[in-house]
mmCIF file of C-alpha atoms in Angstrom:
data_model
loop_
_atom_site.group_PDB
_atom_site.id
_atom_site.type_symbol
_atom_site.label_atom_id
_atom_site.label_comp_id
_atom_site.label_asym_id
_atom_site.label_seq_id
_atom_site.Cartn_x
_atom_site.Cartn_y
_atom_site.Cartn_z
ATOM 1 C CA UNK S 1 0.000 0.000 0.000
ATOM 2 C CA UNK S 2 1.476 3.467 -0.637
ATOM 3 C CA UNK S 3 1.023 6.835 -0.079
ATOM 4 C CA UNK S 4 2.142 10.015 -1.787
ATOM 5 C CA UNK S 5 3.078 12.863 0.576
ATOM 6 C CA UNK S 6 3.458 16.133 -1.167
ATOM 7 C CA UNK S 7 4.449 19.346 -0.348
ATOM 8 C CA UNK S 8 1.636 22.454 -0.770
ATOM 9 C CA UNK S 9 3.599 25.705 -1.374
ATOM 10 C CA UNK S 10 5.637 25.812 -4.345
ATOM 11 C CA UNK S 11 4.580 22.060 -5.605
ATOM 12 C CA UNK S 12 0.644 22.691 -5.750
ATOM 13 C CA UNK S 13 0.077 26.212 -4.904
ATOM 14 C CA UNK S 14 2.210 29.377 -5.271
ATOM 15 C CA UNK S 15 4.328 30.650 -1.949
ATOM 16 C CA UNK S 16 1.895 32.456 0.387
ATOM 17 C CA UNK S 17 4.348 34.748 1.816
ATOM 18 C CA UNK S 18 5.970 35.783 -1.811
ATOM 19 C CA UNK S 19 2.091 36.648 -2.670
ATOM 20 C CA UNK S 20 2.119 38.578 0.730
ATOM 21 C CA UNK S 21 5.394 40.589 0.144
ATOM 22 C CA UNK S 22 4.268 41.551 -3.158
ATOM 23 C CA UNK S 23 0.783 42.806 -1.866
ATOM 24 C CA UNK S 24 2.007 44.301 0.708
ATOM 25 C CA UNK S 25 5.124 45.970 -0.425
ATOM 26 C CA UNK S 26 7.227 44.449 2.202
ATOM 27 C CA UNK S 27 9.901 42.795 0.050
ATOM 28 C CA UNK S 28 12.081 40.877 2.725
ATOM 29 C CA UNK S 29 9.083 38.468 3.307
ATOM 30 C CA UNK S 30 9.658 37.323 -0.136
ATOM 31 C CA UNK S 31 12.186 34.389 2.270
ATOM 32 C CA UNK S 32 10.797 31.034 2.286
ATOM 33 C CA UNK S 33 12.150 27.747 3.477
ATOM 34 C CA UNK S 34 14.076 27.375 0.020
ATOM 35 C CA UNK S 35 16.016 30.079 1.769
ATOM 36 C CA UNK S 36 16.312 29.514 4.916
ATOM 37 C CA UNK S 37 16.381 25.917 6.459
ATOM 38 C CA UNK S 38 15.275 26.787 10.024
ATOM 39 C CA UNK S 39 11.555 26.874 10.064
ATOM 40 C CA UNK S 40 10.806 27.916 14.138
ATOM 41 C CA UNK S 41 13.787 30.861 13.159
ATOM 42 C CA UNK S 42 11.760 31.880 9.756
ATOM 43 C CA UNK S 43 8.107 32.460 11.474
ATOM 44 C CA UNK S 44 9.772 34.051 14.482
ATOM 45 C CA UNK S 45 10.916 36.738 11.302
ATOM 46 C CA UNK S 46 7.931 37.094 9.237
ATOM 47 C CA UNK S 47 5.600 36.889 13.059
ATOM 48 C CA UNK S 48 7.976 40.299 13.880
ATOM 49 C CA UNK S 49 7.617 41.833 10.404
ATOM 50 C CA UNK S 50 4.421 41.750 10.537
ATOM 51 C CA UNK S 51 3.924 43.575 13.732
ATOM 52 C CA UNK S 52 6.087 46.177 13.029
ATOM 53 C CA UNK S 53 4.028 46.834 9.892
ATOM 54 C CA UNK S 54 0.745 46.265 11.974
ATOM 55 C CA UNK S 55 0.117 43.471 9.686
ATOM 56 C CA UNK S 56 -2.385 40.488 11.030
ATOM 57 C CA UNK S 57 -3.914 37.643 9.816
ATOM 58 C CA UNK S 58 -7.366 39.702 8.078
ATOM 59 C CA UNK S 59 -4.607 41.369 5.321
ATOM 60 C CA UNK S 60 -2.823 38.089 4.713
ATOM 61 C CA UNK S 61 -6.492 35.601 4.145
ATOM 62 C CA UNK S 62 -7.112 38.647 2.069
ATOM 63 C CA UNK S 63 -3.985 37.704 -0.351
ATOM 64 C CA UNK S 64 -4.462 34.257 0.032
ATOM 65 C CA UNK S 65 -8.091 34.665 -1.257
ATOM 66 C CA UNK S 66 -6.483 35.702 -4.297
ATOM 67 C CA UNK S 67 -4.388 32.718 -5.275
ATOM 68 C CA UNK S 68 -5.116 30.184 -7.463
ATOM 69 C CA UNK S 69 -3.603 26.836 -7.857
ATOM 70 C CA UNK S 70 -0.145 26.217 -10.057
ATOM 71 C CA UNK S 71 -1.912 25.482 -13.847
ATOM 72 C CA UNK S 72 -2.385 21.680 -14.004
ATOM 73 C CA UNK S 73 -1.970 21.612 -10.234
ATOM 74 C CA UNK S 74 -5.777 20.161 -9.505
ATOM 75 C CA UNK S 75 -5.319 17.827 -12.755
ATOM 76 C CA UNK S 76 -2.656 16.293 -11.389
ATOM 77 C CA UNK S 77 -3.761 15.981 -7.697
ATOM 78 C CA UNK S 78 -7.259 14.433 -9.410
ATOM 79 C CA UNK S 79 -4.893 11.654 -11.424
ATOM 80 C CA UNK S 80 -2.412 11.278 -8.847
ATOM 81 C CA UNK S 81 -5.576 10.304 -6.288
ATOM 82 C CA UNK S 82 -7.025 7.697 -8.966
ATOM 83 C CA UNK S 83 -3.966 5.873 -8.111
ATOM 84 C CA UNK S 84 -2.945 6.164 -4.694
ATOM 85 C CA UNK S 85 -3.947 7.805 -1.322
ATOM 86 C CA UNK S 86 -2.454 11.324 -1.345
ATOM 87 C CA UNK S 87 -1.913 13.022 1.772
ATOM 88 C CA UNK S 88 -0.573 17.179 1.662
ATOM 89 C CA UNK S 89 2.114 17.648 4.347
ATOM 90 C CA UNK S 90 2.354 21.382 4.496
ATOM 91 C CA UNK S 91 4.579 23.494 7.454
ATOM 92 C CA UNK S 92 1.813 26.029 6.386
ATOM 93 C CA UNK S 93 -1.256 26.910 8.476
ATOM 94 C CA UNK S 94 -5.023 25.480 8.759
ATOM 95 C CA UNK S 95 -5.829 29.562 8.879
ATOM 96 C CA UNK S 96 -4.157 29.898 5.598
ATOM 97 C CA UNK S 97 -4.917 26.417 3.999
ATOM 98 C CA UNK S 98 -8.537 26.471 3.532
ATOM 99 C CA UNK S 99 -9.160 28.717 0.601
ATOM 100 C CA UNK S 100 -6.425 26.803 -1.171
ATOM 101 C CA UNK S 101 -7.567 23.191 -0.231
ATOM 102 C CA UNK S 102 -11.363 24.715 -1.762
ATOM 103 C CA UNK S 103 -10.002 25.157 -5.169
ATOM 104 C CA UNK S 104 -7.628 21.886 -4.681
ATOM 105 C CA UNK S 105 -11.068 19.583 -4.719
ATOM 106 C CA UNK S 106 -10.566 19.590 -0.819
ATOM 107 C CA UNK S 107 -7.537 16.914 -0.611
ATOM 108 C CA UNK S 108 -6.215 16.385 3.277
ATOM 109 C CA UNK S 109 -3.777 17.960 4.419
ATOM 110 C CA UNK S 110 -1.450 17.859 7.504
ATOM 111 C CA UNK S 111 -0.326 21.440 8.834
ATOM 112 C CA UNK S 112 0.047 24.030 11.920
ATOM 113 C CA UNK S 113 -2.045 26.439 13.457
ATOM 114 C CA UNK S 114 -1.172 30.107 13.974
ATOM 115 C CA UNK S 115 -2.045 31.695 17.463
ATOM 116 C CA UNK S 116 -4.285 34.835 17.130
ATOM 117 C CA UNK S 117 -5.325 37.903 19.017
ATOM 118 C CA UNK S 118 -8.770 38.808 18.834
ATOM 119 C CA UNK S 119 -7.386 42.130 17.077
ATOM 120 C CA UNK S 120 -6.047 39.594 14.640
ATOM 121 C CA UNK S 121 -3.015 39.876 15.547
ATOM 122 C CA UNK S 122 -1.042 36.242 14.871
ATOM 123 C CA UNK S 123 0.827 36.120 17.781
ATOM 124 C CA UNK S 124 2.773 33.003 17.813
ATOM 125 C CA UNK S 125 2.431 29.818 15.995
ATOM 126 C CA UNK S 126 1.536 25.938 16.867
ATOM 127 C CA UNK S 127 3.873 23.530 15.005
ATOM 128 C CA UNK S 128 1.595 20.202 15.125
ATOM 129 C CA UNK S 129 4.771 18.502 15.797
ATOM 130 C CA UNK S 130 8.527 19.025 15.484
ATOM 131 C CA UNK S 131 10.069 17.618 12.292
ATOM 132 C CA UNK S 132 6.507 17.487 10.745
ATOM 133 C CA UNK S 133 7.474 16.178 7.681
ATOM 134 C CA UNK S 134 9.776 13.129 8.374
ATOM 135 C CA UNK S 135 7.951 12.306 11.467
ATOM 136 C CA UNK S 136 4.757 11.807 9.419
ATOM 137 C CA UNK S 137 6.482 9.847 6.967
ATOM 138 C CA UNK S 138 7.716 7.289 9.571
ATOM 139 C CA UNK S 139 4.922 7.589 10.986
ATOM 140 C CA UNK S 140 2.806 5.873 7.836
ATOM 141 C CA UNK S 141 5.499 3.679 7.552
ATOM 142 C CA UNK S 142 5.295 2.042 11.055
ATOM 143 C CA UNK S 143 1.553 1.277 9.849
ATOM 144 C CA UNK S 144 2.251 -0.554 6.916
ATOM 145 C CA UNK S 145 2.436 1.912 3.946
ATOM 146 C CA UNK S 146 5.318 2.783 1.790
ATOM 147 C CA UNK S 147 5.776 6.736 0.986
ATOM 148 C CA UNK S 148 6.735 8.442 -1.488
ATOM 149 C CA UNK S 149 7.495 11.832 -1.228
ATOM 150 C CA UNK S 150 7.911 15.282 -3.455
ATOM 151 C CA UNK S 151 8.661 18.995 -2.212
ATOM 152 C CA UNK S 152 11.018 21.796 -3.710
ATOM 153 C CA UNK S 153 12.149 23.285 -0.220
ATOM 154 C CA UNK S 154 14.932 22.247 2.648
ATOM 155 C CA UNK S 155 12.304 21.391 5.160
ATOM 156 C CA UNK S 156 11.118 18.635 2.499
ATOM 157 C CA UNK S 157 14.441 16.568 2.170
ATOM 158 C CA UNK S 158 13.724 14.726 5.592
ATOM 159 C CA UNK S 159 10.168 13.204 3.980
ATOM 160 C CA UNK S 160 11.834 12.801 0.410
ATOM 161 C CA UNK S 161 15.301 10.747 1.261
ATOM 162 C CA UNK S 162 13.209 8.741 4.279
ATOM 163 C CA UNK S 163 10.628 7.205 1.849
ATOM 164 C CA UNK S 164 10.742 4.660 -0.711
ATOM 165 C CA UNK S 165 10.913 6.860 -3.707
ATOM 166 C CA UNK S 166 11.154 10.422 -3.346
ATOM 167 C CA UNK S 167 11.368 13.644 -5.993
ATOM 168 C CA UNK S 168 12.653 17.506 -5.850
ATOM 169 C CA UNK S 169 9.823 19.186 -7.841
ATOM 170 C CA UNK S 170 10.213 22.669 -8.977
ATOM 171 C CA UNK S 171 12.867 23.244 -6.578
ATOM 172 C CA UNK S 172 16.078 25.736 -6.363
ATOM 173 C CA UNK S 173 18.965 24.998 -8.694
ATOM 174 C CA UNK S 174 21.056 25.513 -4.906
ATOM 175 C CA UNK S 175 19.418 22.080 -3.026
ATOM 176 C CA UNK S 176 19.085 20.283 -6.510
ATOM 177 C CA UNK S 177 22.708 20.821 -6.775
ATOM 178 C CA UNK S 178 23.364 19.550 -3.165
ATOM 179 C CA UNK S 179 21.175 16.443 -3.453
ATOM 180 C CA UNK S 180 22.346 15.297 -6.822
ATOM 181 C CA UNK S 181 21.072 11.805 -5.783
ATOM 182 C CA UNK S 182 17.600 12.831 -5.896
ATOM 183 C CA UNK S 183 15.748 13.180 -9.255
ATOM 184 C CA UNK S 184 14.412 16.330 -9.966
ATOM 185 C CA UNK S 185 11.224 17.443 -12.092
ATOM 186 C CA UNK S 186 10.022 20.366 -13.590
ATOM 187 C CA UNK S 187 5.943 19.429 -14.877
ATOM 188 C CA UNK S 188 3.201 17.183 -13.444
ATOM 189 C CA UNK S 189 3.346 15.283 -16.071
ATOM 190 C CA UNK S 190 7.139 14.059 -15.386
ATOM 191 C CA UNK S 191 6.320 13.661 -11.773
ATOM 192 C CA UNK S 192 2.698 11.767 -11.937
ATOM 193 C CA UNK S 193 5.160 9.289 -14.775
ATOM 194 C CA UNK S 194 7.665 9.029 -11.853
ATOM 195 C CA UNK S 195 5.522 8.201 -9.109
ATOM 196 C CA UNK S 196 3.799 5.472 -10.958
ATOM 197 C CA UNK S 197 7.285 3.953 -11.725
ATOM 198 C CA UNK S 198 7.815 4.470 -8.501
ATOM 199 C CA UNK S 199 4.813 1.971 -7.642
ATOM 200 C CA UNK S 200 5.109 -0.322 -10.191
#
């Protein structure tokens, strides 16, 4: 029995915090996890940018509202589920996930939760557990499925080189260069062809 584990931002949906800094003019929240590796350390950042902006959650669901889906992202998800259960492991946030997972076909998904004032001020952040990636992976393994896994960031490598077969997708030419052992796509197309090698 497998199960695909995918990444959300950057595999299925655009970044939510590029969208942000672009919307809001704040150009140094444009840093994601392809940049920086330390997740609790990257939050922490963006949680004190935005308060020094007066920035809450209302302005960013507002952005958010706005994005649609990579083209041939839903197509893919649709085929990809025809064959195997898919489950989205995402270090995003169930207050920012929603929208997106409406105009996904509503696929599951595994992410955090953002602690918020009742001004709307996000305040802190909940991580559902540490390492969420990897230890979800293991954690399907220890009951009986085999993963296989696909992100583009640093905080995906854990789930990708921990499962059976596992795939950079649209990822930096920086971590593709520095896990040459891991194949590397560019379209759904050569991914959805890889995965179903990968189950054959």
């Amino acid at each position: 029995m497998y199960i695909t584990c995918l990444d959300l931002e950057g595999v299925l949906v655009p970044e939510i915090w590029i969208a942000f800094a672009e919307e809001s003019g704040i150009p140094e929240l444009k840093k994601t996890t392809r940049d920086e590796p330390d997740y609790d350390k990257l939050m922490k950042w963006r949680l004190s940018v935005l308060k020094e902006h007066g920035l809450g959650l209302k302005e960013i669901q507002e952005t958010i509202a706005k994005i649609d889906p990579i083209p041939g992202a839903k197509e893919f998800l649709d085929e990809l589920r025809s064959l195997t259960q898919v489950i989205i492991i995402s270090d995003t946030f169930t207050q920012f996930a929603k929208p997106l997972m409406e105009k996904l076909g509503w696929p599951t998904i595994f992410c955090n939760s953002l602690e918020v004032a009742e001004s709307g001020e996000i305040t802190g952040f909940k991580m559902r557990i540490e390492n969420s990636k990897y230890t979800t992976v293991k954690a399907l393994q220890s009951i009986g499925y085999e993963t296989i896994a696909s992100g583009d960031s640093y905080n995906d490598l854990g789930m990708i080189k921990a499962s059976k077969a596992g795939f950079l997708f649209k990822s930096t030419d920086k971590i593709k260069a520095d896990n040459p052992e891991l194949p590397a796509y560019e379209t759904y197309d050569e991914l959805l062809n890889a995965i179903k090698k990968a189950m054959d």
